[in-house]
Amino acid sequence: MMRRVDLMIVLMAIMTADLSRPEIVDDALIANIDNNAEWLTYGRNHNEQRFSPLDQINSENVKHLKLDWYLELPDASGLVATPLVADGVMYFVCSRNVARAVNATTGKLLWTYNPNHTPLPETRMRIAFLHGNRGMAMWGNKVFFATVDGRLIALDSRTGKHVWTKMTIAPSEALYITGAPKAFRGKVLIGNGGAEHGPSRGYVTAYDAETGKQAWRFYIVPGNPSHGFENAAMEMAAKTWTGEWWKFGGGGNVWHGMTYDPEFNVVYVGTGNGSPWNRKIRSPEGGDNLFLSSVLALDADTGAYRWHYQTTPGETWDFNSNMDIVLADLHIDGRDVKALLHAPKNGFFYVLDRRDGSLISAEPFVDVNWASHVDLETGRPVEMPGVRYIDGGPVEVTPGPPGGHNWSPMSFNPDHGLVYIPTVHETFSYSDEMIDVASWESPEWQTPVPKRGFGVDIKQVFPHGQASPGSLQAWDPVRQRQVWRIRLSVAWNPGTLTTGGDLVFQGTVDGNLRAYHAATGETLWRWNLGLGVSAPPITYAIDKTQYIALLVGWGSTPATSGGADNYKLGWRYGKHPRRLFAFSLQGSRAMPETFDPERPIPLDDPNFELDDELATLGGEVFGNCRMCHGGGAISGGGAPDLRASPMMLADAVLDAVVRKGTLIERGMPAFSNLSDLQMKALQHYIRKQARVALGLLEPTPVNVAVP
Ligand code: CA
């Protein structure tokens, strides 16, 4: 029987969630920091702090936090999105870019919008990112999200009915979208990713929220000068490039961090690494290569260049600056600062003055060996000798391509003055010794067998000499120092939420949601979710009840990039249910059933006669598979572990799945071009890896996949 208080809450929710008159979302509403109850942008409001002043749930009573409602998401796989909440309704994007709305007090499904058409995205790389959508934007009475194949879609937030679709990229371009759009001043901004997948020249485009008509576009790097420059900023940027960079696109793709600042009417975008990574190839005579790896401020109305701050001049390690951009008013050295906080891959925590982009301070928040420090006079990092693998390398660089911080968003608590950063502690070696730098070509995006093109060989260095591969860090941006740290067993951990209740929430890869004291890092609460988390939590309040909610669906880069570490977690692909959970102090729901962690056990066929040469060739073919199925065929749970798959032992099934694409709807691309020999080789490689895992054979070195 329902308790009286629960019944009252439900009745009040029904009365107040008036779905016939949706809230009109505008800048005043999004910028209003006293609008405690809602979560209106990727980072809650325009400052992107992921801080909510709500304090009903606090450090004293969080131990009583219980499950309030949940929703099963049976068609989902990897879930990494941040839900939005407005007017009693929660909006979110699931695997395969399926958008949903639910009643935020009950979890009752209100609408589903499936943007997928048949056939699915035409390139395999796009299929590989089908489970990586990070979220939505809201404006007026619409919600917006982008699909992996480059469509920006506007839906009526009340009904989920389609309003408009805009194709934001040319299908021939090596681009895809996993990021959340940004809405401000009647416009919706979206970028794209792809710097590793072909000649790629990044850009951001703003569209009219009502009509979808293009308002402005800003390219991040200059194109071929003989075609003329789009604007003076591109002309300025071109002076920092050498050679024929446009043949390689140059990169700079804006695939994640975008923040609108109503005080200066500016959008800040975090820009990507070079395409290819190796600067010797794309800009052989050197140069800073603007606007790679930068925070770029653009006029919100026109897209005109305002200022830039480049975190990694002449980027050559995949040190992009795509990470989230947080706005905060700080008091530093006796003065009030309109600050911009940014913790990009390169391992330095930056505090910029957002009036003009000038550097206030920068200190390493993880081990950093590529630069001794950032010179506050010049604003430039002081590089250590040899880090550019000038003589071919190899050279060991910390942090590596995953960065000291990646796209899992940080949060900032103004009450405590602390930033909570999911940090990565890894070292990689870089070498282009085996690469013909002078005649290197970008990978062909449309080729039947897609390749990733870095222009440099990388290997993770083990052991990395650091106490843990990942951590949650509380960082003081004024004093630029760590205040507390939680060591975590794997590198890639999800984003954080912080609240007025002196709390920090973070889901963990081991399948728990944890609450820490914001000041001390003391663990105050833990809830077993039954599956590893890849998405950040949010909070909101409806009718005097505060909720903490998150999507639970192990997958996307957090799952696929971890390899053997993630394998140990036991989140076997396709095994554990995907769900949306909401917690409250009044919660009384029992947890739905799930499965215990289960490591896939590799299969051996003793009758299989292993041919070592074929297995070696198969290892090369497997280069196409490892981005999802894991380096060394050790799956972290983002895709099936092929060593344990009976399919790999049955020729006809293998052919149907790999070459004919019978599982394309579930995200397995078709590799119709693979020859009979390559198919056979693949089988030998998988069998060999299975025998290695079973201790029947010696292991071979493992290459890891990085985002
Ligand atoms: Ca990259």
XYZ file of C-alpha atoms and ligand atoms in Angstrom:
708
model
C 0.000 0.000 0.000
C 1.222 3.464 -0.842
C 2.218 5.571 2.130
C 0.130 8.705 2.602
C 3.057 11.057 1.981
C 3.938 9.230 -1.245
C 0.368 9.493 -2.431
C 0.358 13.212 -1.764
C 3.589 13.663 -3.676
C 2.199 11.754 -6.640
C -1.017 13.766 -6.633
C 0.898 17.022 -6.438
C 3.155 15.883 -9.253
C 0.176 15.109 -11.447
C -1.302 18.512 -10.710
C 1.862 20.511 -11.325
C 3.404 18.665 -14.279
C 1.025 20.443 -16.647
C 2.239 19.046 -19.925
C -0.175 21.083 -22.015
C 1.725 24.301 -21.222
C 5.449 23.591 -21.410
C 7.851 26.012 -19.844
C 9.358 28.450 -22.312
C 13.105 28.045 -21.924
C 15.147 31.173 -22.597
C 18.447 32.739 -21.516
C 16.949 34.418 -18.468
C 15.681 31.069 -17.231
C 18.877 29.181 -18.080
C 21.138 31.824 -16.555
C 19.079 32.112 -13.365
C 21.217 30.492 -10.702
C 18.313 30.654 -8.251
C 16.286 28.376 -10.471
C 17.228 25.512 -8.196
C 14.685 23.006 -9.325
C 15.667 22.363 -12.926
C 18.531 21.149 -15.092
C 18.311 23.052 -18.368
C 21.671 22.601 -20.127
C 24.376 19.966 -20.303
C 25.990 21.490 -17.182
C 22.639 22.574 -15.558
C 22.670 26.275 -16.461
C 24.705 28.701 -18.536
C 27.708 28.620 -16.191
C 27.985 24.828 -16.777
C 29.038 24.289 -13.168
C 27.014 21.124 -12.564
C 26.301 22.683 -9.194
C 22.786 22.765 -7.820
C 22.012 24.843 -4.714
C 19.460 22.204 -3.649
C 20.198 21.039 -0.106
C 17.277 18.863 0.929
C 19.677 15.973 0.422
C 22.770 16.929 2.400
C 25.835 15.560 4.122
C 23.799 14.801 7.280
C 20.953 12.839 5.719
C 22.370 11.460 2.475
C 22.748 8.108 4.219
C 18.941 7.819 3.968
C 18.902 8.342 0.195
C 16.873 5.566 -1.479
C 15.615 4.532 -4.874
C 12.507 6.534 -5.802
C 11.792 5.306 -9.333
C 13.494 3.693 -12.285
C 12.830 3.048 -15.949
C 13.977 0.008 -17.906
C 15.741 0.816 -21.185
C 15.773 -2.572 -22.871
C 16.946 -1.318 -26.277
C 19.916 0.577 -24.834
C 23.591 -0.285 -24.638
C 26.118 2.416 -23.723
C 24.520 5.386 -21.919
C 26.664 8.470 -21.389
C 24.159 11.328 -21.578
C 23.261 14.014 -19.083
C 19.453 14.242 -18.817
C 17.724 17.632 -18.822
C 14.809 18.493 -16.513
C 12.253 21.235 -17.106
C 8.699 21.657 -15.923
C 8.450 18.253 -14.312
C 9.737 16.391 -17.371
C 13.097 14.704 -17.899
C 14.602 14.506 -21.404
C 17.525 12.323 -22.431
C 19.257 10.608 -25.350
C 19.875 6.868 -25.295
C 21.974 4.509 -27.374
C 21.518 4.810 -31.127
C 20.467 8.440 -30.643
C 16.958 7.532 -29.464
C 15.449 10.487 -27.548
C 12.997 10.075 -24.675
C 10.959 12.105 -22.202
C 9.656 10.823 -18.879
C 7.680 12.249 -15.991
C 10.507 13.285 -13.656
C 8.586 12.330 -10.499
C 7.491 8.858 -11.592
C 9.702 7.797 -14.494
C 6.611 7.210 -16.631
C 7.557 7.333 -20.303
C 5.925 10.287 -22.064
C 7.385 9.962 -25.562
C 10.150 8.320 -27.581
C 11.670 9.660 -30.762
C 13.787 7.288 -32.846
C 15.806 9.196 -35.458
C 17.269 6.087 -37.073
C 16.520 5.307 -40.631
C 17.472 2.284 -42.646
C 20.173 1.781 -43.592
C 22.040 3.056 -40.582
C 24.873 5.597 -40.986
C 26.872 4.733 -44.044
C 30.282 4.546 -42.452
C 31.482 2.117 -39.852
C 33.169 4.702 -37.724
C 29.839 6.426 -37.260
C 28.243 3.143 -36.283
C 30.957 2.688 -33.684
C 29.838 5.936 -32.029
C 26.138 5.043 -31.990
C 26.188 4.558 -28.232
C 28.071 7.694 -27.300
C 25.567 10.578 -27.366
C 26.138 12.979 -24.480
C 22.931 14.971 -24.450
C 20.440 17.611 -25.473
C 19.757 21.339 -25.415
C 16.467 23.159 -24.729
C 15.114 26.408 -26.097
C 11.575 27.775 -26.234
C 9.278 24.769 -26.340
C 11.795 22.538 -28.101
C 14.533 20.061 -27.307
C 17.511 19.590 -29.634
C 19.971 16.780 -30.092
C 22.383 15.634 -32.791
C 22.874 12.224 -34.368
C 26.098 10.431 -35.071
C 25.644 10.974 -38.819
C 25.522 14.743 -38.391
C 21.826 15.648 -38.149
C 20.663 18.302 -35.699
C 17.061 17.542 -34.752
C 14.464 19.785 -33.089
C 11.498 18.164 -31.331
C 8.449 19.657 -29.642
C 9.340 19.093 -25.993
C 5.710 18.461 -25.030
C 4.904 15.835 -27.636
C 8.250 14.617 -28.952
C 6.973 15.451 -32.438
C 9.562 16.293 -35.040
C 9.863 20.023 -35.835
C 12.940 20.268 -38.047
C 16.121 18.433 -39.024
C 19.247 20.057 -40.324
C 22.175 18.158 -41.828
C 25.171 19.891 -40.224
C 28.030 18.147 -42.056
C 28.672 17.071 -45.623
C 28.290 13.270 -45.663
C 31.621 13.035 -47.497
C 33.448 14.696 -44.578
C 35.183 12.549 -41.973
C 32.905 13.837 -39.238
C 30.382 12.579 -36.729
C 28.600 13.971 -33.684
C 28.476 12.635 -30.130
C 28.206 15.959 -28.259
C 25.255 17.871 -26.853
C 24.186 21.034 -28.708
C 24.282 24.400 -26.918
C 21.222 26.710 -27.057
C 21.351 30.474 -26.404
C 19.697 33.654 -27.763
C 17.377 31.746 -30.067
C 20.200 29.756 -31.598
C 21.458 26.198 -31.349
C 25.183 25.535 -31.718
C 26.726 22.217 -32.712
C 30.220 21.033 -33.624
C 31.577 17.633 -34.651
C 34.389 15.127 -34.144
C 36.610 13.273 -36.577
C 40.205 14.524 -36.396
C 41.473 10.925 -36.405
C 39.406 9.564 -39.261
C 40.357 11.387 -42.429
C 41.231 14.824 -43.714
C 39.218 16.791 -41.160
C 38.704 20.534 -40.751
C 36.623 21.271 -37.670
C 33.876 23.883 -37.372
C 30.952 24.957 -35.241
C 27.624 26.032 -36.709
C 24.769 27.986 -35.126
C 21.200 27.439 -36.347
C 18.023 29.380 -35.708
C 16.165 27.471 -32.981
C 12.772 28.127 -34.555
C 13.504 27.297 -38.174
C 16.803 25.427 -38.296
C 18.158 28.007 -40.728
C 21.932 28.418 -40.487
C 22.881 31.599 -38.596
C 26.683 31.374 -38.677
C 29.595 28.971 -38.985
C 33.135 29.317 -37.674
C 35.981 27.117 -38.909
C 38.571 26.266 -36.284
C 41.592 26.053 -38.607
C 42.334 27.817 -41.899
C 41.635 26.181 -45.235
C 43.655 26.369 -48.437
C 44.784 30.022 -48.701
C 44.376 29.942 -52.497
C 40.611 29.658 -51.936
C 40.600 32.790 -49.782
C 39.905 33.023 -46.057
C 36.432 33.071 -44.534
C 37.378 35.867 -42.131
C 40.281 37.851 -40.661
C 40.695 35.305 -37.860
C 41.421 32.570 -40.406
C 43.933 34.823 -42.138
C 45.631 35.395 -38.784
C 45.533 31.681 -37.969
C 47.056 30.741 -41.354
C 50.271 32.565 -40.378
C 50.789 29.906 -37.691
C 50.701 26.980 -40.138
C 53.344 25.757 -42.569
C 53.432 23.421 -45.539
C 50.188 22.247 -47.130
C 48.181 21.613 -43.965
C 44.817 21.851 -45.737
C 45.487 18.536 -47.449
C 45.170 16.940 -44.013
C 42.280 19.130 -42.895
C 44.223 20.343 -39.872
C 41.659 19.207 -37.276
C 40.564 21.329 -34.328
C 37.147 19.651 -34.225
C 34.812 20.937 -31.521
C 33.230 17.741 -30.256
C 32.445 18.556 -26.642
C 33.003 21.720 -24.563
C 30.756 24.657 -25.537
C 29.640 27.279 -23.000
C 27.532 30.423 -23.445
C 28.359 33.484 -21.359
C 25.387 35.879 -21.153
C 27.515 38.552 -19.431
C 29.738 38.993 -22.482
C 27.382 37.521 -25.101
C 30.081 35.084 -26.104
C 30.259 31.361 -26.700
C 33.442 29.622 -25.608
C 34.319 26.492 -27.531
C 37.029 24.011 -26.619
C 38.920 23.052 -29.776
C 40.422 19.759 -30.831
C 43.836 18.312 -31.576
C 45.604 18.408 -34.913
C 44.669 16.192 -37.849
C 46.868 14.220 -37.971
C 48.316 14.305 -34.435
C 51.893 14.516 -35.697
C 52.700 18.168 -36.404
C 55.675 17.186 -38.597
C 53.165 15.928 -41.127
C 50.499 18.620 -41.110
C 52.762 21.647 -40.516
C 56.337 20.516 -41.263
C 58.079 23.844 -40.566
C 56.440 24.119 -37.132
C 54.061 26.788 -35.928
C 51.418 27.098 -33.230
C 48.661 25.917 -35.597
C 45.808 28.155 -34.442
C 43.135 27.495 -33.291
C 44.001 23.921 -32.320
C 43.805 22.973 -28.629
C 42.377 26.309 -27.570
C 39.548 27.988 -25.766
C 38.020 30.143 -28.475
C 35.593 32.978 -27.672
C 33.097 33.774 -30.438
C 30.422 36.451 -30.637
C 27.163 34.670 -29.844
C 25.169 36.601 -32.464
C 27.581 36.557 -35.397
C 30.194 33.902 -34.666
C 32.904 36.557 -35.047
C 36.256 35.874 -33.356
C 36.672 37.655 -29.994
C 39.760 36.024 -28.425
C 41.538 32.738 -28.005
C 43.819 31.067 -25.507
C 45.836 28.131 -26.821
C 46.617 25.530 -24.167
C 48.966 23.437 -26.334
C 50.669 25.419 -29.125
C 51.793 23.225 -32.013
C 49.872 20.258 -30.567
C 51.419 16.881 -31.482
C 50.175 14.422 -28.785
C 46.370 14.494 -29.200
C 46.287 17.068 -26.383
C 42.989 18.594 -27.392
C 41.193 21.226 -25.347
C 37.701 19.823 -25.907
C 36.971 19.345 -22.207
C 34.127 21.205 -20.482
C 34.376 24.954 -19.893
C 33.062 26.206 -16.546
C 32.304 29.838 -15.677
C 32.823 31.035 -12.105
C 33.187 34.320 -10.261
C 36.312 33.957 -8.125
C 38.229 36.165 -5.739
C 41.918 35.904 -6.605
C 44.768 37.985 -5.167
C 42.373 40.553 -3.744
C 40.305 41.088 -6.854
C 37.075 39.719 -8.292
C 37.669 37.717 -11.421
C 35.205 36.641 -14.076
C 36.945 33.315 -14.408
C 36.829 30.508 -16.929
C 37.917 27.099 -15.594
C 39.286 24.477 -17.950
C 41.119 21.177 -17.372
C 42.114 19.939 -20.837
C 43.952 16.764 -21.786
C 47.423 18.273 -21.415
C 47.239 18.013 -17.609
C 47.246 21.705 -16.632
C 44.319 23.333 -14.853
C 43.716 26.761 -16.404
C 42.073 29.789 -14.872
C 41.461 32.421 -17.546
C 40.016 35.912 -17.299
C 37.046 35.557 -19.578
C 36.851 39.250 -20.429
C 39.833 38.857 -22.742
C 41.144 35.299 -22.416
C 44.242 36.328 -20.495
C 45.865 33.657 -18.367
C 45.570 34.058 -14.606
C 47.114 30.764 -13.556
C 47.874 27.235 -14.748
C 49.162 24.348 -12.661
C 49.359 20.595 -13.311
C 46.458 18.616 -11.787
C 48.024 15.263 -12.763
C 51.607 14.145 -13.338
C 52.896 16.094 -16.332
C 56.278 15.458 -17.947
C 55.910 17.193 -21.327
C 56.195 20.721 -19.939
C 57.892 22.027 -16.818
C 55.277 24.755 -16.254
C 53.169 27.370 -17.973
C 54.919 30.734 -18.242
C 52.511 33.322 -16.867
C 54.192 36.113 -18.850
C 53.839 34.517 -22.256
C 50.906 32.253 -21.367
C 52.786 29.391 -23.031
C 53.839 25.987 -21.710
C 57.595 25.503 -21.336
C 58.211 22.190 -23.074
C 60.706 19.631 -21.872
C 63.440 18.721 -24.363
C 62.698 15.803 -26.672
C 58.974 15.561 -26.084
C 58.199 16.240 -29.740
C 59.801 12.962 -30.865
C 61.839 15.067 -33.294
C 64.246 12.208 -33.975
C 61.448 9.687 -34.295
C 61.249 8.667 -30.681
C 60.033 6.732 -28.858
C 59.468 9.225 -26.085
C 57.346 8.648 -23.000
C 54.817 11.386 -22.370
C 52.553 11.958 -19.371
C 49.652 12.369 -19.695
C 48.970 10.499 -22.961
C 46.169 10.719 -25.532
C 43.391 9.956 -23.003
C 44.550 13.130 -21.230
C 44.670 14.043 -17.564
C 40.956 14.730 -17.964
C 38.712 13.717 -20.836
C 35.028 14.376 -21.586
C 33.627 13.172 -18.264
C 32.564 16.582 -16.985
C 33.924 18.233 -13.854
C 31.732 20.232 -11.466
C 32.352 23.395 -9.408
C 30.900 24.068 -5.962
C 30.893 27.830 -5.229
C 30.144 27.212 -1.527
C 33.397 25.305 -1.151
C 35.328 26.902 -4.015
C 36.320 23.474 -5.314
C 36.269 21.748 -8.693
C 35.636 17.978 -8.785
C 37.539 16.456 -11.691
C 37.514 12.853 -12.903
C 41.223 12.485 -13.661
C 43.266 9.957 -15.622
C 46.845 8.986 -14.739
C 48.537 7.288 -17.683
C 51.733 7.452 -19.695
C 52.124 6.728 -23.406
C 55.117 6.417 -25.678
C 55.101 8.221 -29.021
C 57.209 7.315 -32.028
C 57.080 8.079 -35.732
C 60.224 6.114 -36.471
C 58.284 3.631 -38.596
C 56.202 6.290 -40.344
C 57.070 7.896 -43.655
C 56.359 11.402 -42.464
C 57.109 13.030 -45.841
C 54.567 11.029 -47.813
C 51.998 10.245 -45.131
C 48.365 10.545 -46.230
C 45.180 11.010 -44.225
C 43.051 7.872 -43.981
C 40.289 7.637 -46.545
C 37.021 8.130 -44.647
C 34.827 6.310 -47.172
C 37.212 3.408 -47.619
C 35.743 -0.052 -47.062
C 38.203 -0.687 -44.247
C 38.333 2.531 -42.212
C 41.561 3.363 -40.459
C 42.410 5.846 -37.810
C 45.238 8.130 -38.789
C 47.401 9.553 -36.046
C 50.634 9.956 -38.006
C 52.440 8.612 -34.958
C 52.562 5.208 -33.263
C 51.510 5.159 -29.644
C 51.724 2.570 -26.915
C 50.593 2.724 -23.358
C 53.490 2.433 -20.915
C 53.118 -0.145 -18.133
C 53.574 0.138 -15.266
C 53.005 3.860 -15.288
C 54.526 4.310 -11.839
C 51.431 6.054 -10.532
C 49.400 4.794 -7.622
C 46.119 4.448 -9.514
C 45.144 4.882 -13.169
C 42.174 7.099 -12.281
C 40.969 9.376 -9.519
C 38.379 11.852 -8.406
C 40.102 15.059 -7.377
C 38.877 18.085 -5.500
C 40.851 21.015 -6.890
C 41.075 24.545 -5.516
C 41.166 26.805 -8.609
C 42.217 29.908 -6.635
C 45.214 28.322 -4.894
C 45.697 25.878 -7.777
C 46.199 22.861 -5.605
C 44.612 19.518 -4.858
C 42.498 19.424 -1.706
C 41.514 15.744 -1.653
C 41.642 12.752 -3.924
C 39.869 9.415 -4.208
C 41.956 6.771 -5.974
C 40.013 4.733 -8.533
C 40.876 1.359 -9.988
C 40.407 2.187 -13.669
C 41.376 5.223 -15.690
C 38.086 6.371 -17.127
C 35.438 7.422 -14.613
C 32.209 9.323 -15.194
C 31.416 12.994 -14.614
C 30.509 14.625 -11.302
C 27.667 16.582 -9.698
C 27.973 18.848 -6.655
C 25.223 20.377 -4.516
C 24.342 22.942 -1.870
C 24.034 19.992 0.517
C 27.868 19.836 0.713
C 27.895 16.792 -1.520
C 29.690 15.454 -4.574
C 28.103 12.592 -6.505
C 29.866 10.322 -8.952
C 28.888 7.034 -10.512
C 31.696 4.533 -10.695
C 32.763 1.924 -13.174
C 32.341 -0.767 -10.502
C 28.595 -0.166 -10.540
C 28.008 2.204 -7.636
C 26.712 5.701 -7.179
C 28.692 7.390 -4.422
C 28.212 10.568 -2.416
C 31.263 12.277 -0.942
C 31.525 15.199 1.445
C 32.372 18.183 -0.747
C 34.967 19.521 1.697
C 36.724 16.336 2.759
C 36.016 13.603 0.208
C 34.654 11.365 2.959
C 32.354 8.692 1.488
C 28.900 9.307 2.950
C 26.689 7.026 0.854
C 26.970 4.286 -1.718
C 24.332 2.512 -3.771
C 24.923 -0.604 -5.852
C 23.418 -0.004 -9.290
C 24.237 -3.435 -10.655
C 26.166 -2.141 -13.658
C 29.122 0.110 -14.373
C 28.302 3.782 -14.861
C 29.451 5.835 -17.849
C 27.189 8.902 -17.403
C 27.160 11.812 -14.941
C 24.370 12.281 -12.365
C 22.016 15.273 -12.131
C 19.744 16.685 -9.438
C 16.410 18.525 -9.509
C 13.429 19.191 -7.296
C 9.701 18.860 -7.888
C 7.058 19.588 -5.282
C 9.492 19.812 -2.388
C 11.272 16.591 -3.237
C 14.899 16.634 -4.367
C 15.967 13.868 -6.723
C 19.349 12.557 -7.842
C 19.118 10.824 -11.227
C 21.445 9.121 -13.673
C 21.515 6.842 -16.668
C 23.208 3.508 -16.004
C 24.536 1.854 -19.131
C 28.142 0.767 -19.243
C 29.465 1.592 -22.714
C 30.998 3.996 -25.216
C 34.602 5.146 -24.691
C 34.619 4.513 -20.918
C 33.981 0.835 -21.666
C 35.842 0.364 -24.925
C 39.028 2.207 -24.003
C 39.854 0.327 -20.826
C 40.721 -3.091 -22.272
C 41.994 -5.566 -19.723
C 41.232 -3.323 -16.694
C 37.613 -3.063 -17.761
C 37.379 -6.770 -18.563
C 38.012 -7.457 -14.897
C 34.900 -5.485 -13.932
C 32.708 -8.207 -15.412
C 30.179 -6.007 -17.240
C 29.618 -8.541 -19.939
C 28.179 -7.056 -23.128
C 24.428 -7.548 -23.458
C 24.091 -9.119 -20.023
C 23.124 -6.411 -17.553
C 19.919 -4.343 -17.904
C 20.216 -0.640 -18.823
C 18.174 1.727 -16.679
C 17.424 5.279 -15.648
C 17.421 5.642 -11.854
C 16.133 8.432 -9.585
C 16.807 8.633 -5.852
C 15.223 10.703 -3.085
C 15.029 10.767 0.713
C 11.407 9.630 0.405
C 12.318 6.811 -1.978
C 10.973 3.374 -1.138
C 11.365 1.313 -4.296
C 13.215 -1.970 -4.214
C 16.084 -2.323 -6.657
C 15.118 -4.250 -9.778
C 16.891 -7.533 -10.331
C 20.170 -7.686 -12.132
C 23.070 -10.042 -12.634
C 26.324 -10.350 -10.777
C 29.426 -9.242 -12.653
C 30.537 -12.012 -14.981
C 33.795 -12.110 -16.901
C 33.386 -13.761 -20.291
C 35.378 -17.009 -20.299
C 37.338 -17.488 -23.520
C 36.414 -20.619 -25.449
C 38.925 -23.051 -26.810
C 38.309 -25.526 -29.574
C 41.033 -28.160 -29.032
C 40.497 -29.390 -32.586
C 41.274 -25.980 -34.053
C 44.701 -26.112 -35.703
C 46.230 -22.738 -35.055
C 48.379 -21.221 -37.805
C 50.664 -18.603 -36.310
C 51.188 -16.719 -39.560
C 47.461 -16.486 -40.120
C 47.010 -15.314 -36.548
C 49.535 -12.519 -37.143
C 47.685 -11.401 -40.275
C 44.451 -11.668 -38.297
C 45.916 -9.326 -35.708
C 46.220 -6.694 -38.446
C 42.647 -7.298 -39.622
C 41.558 -6.987 -35.988
C 42.765 -3.360 -36.078
C 39.272 -2.649 -37.474
C 37.609 -4.382 -34.545
C 39.619 -3.311 -31.549
C 38.046 0.118 -31.143
C 34.908 -1.651 -29.864
C 36.002 -5.218 -29.080
C 39.126 -4.175 -27.180
C 42.893 -4.268 -27.687
C 44.139 -7.859 -27.837
C 40.471 -8.912 -28.279
C 39.984 -8.367 -24.539
C 36.615 -6.668 -24.330
C 35.879 -4.096 -21.651
C 32.169 -4.729 -22.090
C 31.370 -2.132 -24.767
C 31.031 -4.940 -27.329
C 31.089 -8.747 -27.135
C 34.314 -10.456 -26.074
C 35.125 -12.343 -29.258
C 37.349 -14.840 -27.463
C 34.244 -16.069 -25.643
C 31.925 -15.903 -28.645
C 30.721 -19.209 -30.078
C 30.029 -17.238 -33.254
C 33.742 -17.072 -33.948
C 33.797 -20.859 -34.156
C 30.969 -21.097 -36.693
C 32.035 -20.042 -40.192
C 28.561 -19.394 -41.569
C 27.440 -17.254 -38.627
C 30.708 -15.359 -38.636
C 30.288 -14.611 -42.322
C 26.706 -13.424 -41.816
C 27.626 -11.076 -38.986
C 30.979 -9.741 -40.183
C 30.522 -9.588 -43.952
C 26.745 -9.463 -44.408
C 26.029 -7.153 -41.473
C 23.138 -9.068 -39.876
C 23.721 -7.284 -36.560
C 24.065 -3.794 -38.035
C 21.009 -2.550 -36.124
C 22.795 -3.422 -32.897
C 25.843 -1.457 -33.930
C 27.981 -4.105 -35.621
C 29.068 -2.697 -39.002
C 29.314 -4.860 -42.136
C 32.843 -5.575 -43.391
C 31.783 -6.935 -46.766
C 35.183 -6.256 -48.306
C 37.099 -8.703 -46.123
C 38.537 -11.532 -48.214
C 38.150 -15.212 -47.367
C 41.790 -15.190 -46.277
C 41.266 -12.197 -43.998
C 38.200 -13.828 -42.464
C 40.178 -16.975 -41.814
C 43.033 -14.940 -40.371
C 40.673 -13.131 -38.040
C 39.440 -16.458 -36.752
C 42.998 -17.636 -36.110
C 43.842 -14.438 -34.264
C 40.801 -14.710 -31.983
C 41.531 -18.387 -31.280
C 45.096 -17.488 -30.441
C 44.015 -14.717 -28.066
C 41.599 -17.151 -26.416
C 44.387 -19.663 -25.868
C 46.648 -16.929 -24.486
C 43.922 -15.977 -22.022
C 43.468 -19.589 -21.004
C 47.197 -19.864 -20.339
C 47.746 -22.266 -23.222
C 49.982 -19.846 -25.161
C 52.410 -16.981 -24.508
C 50.887 -13.512 -24.841
C 51.768 -11.059 -27.615
C 52.065 -7.294 -26.993
C 48.759 -5.457 -26.870
C 48.006 -2.177 -28.596
C 45.388 -0.103 -26.896
C 42.645 1.934 -28.466
C 42.351 5.541 -27.372
C 39.599 8.088 -27.933
Ca 41.564 13.312 -30.486
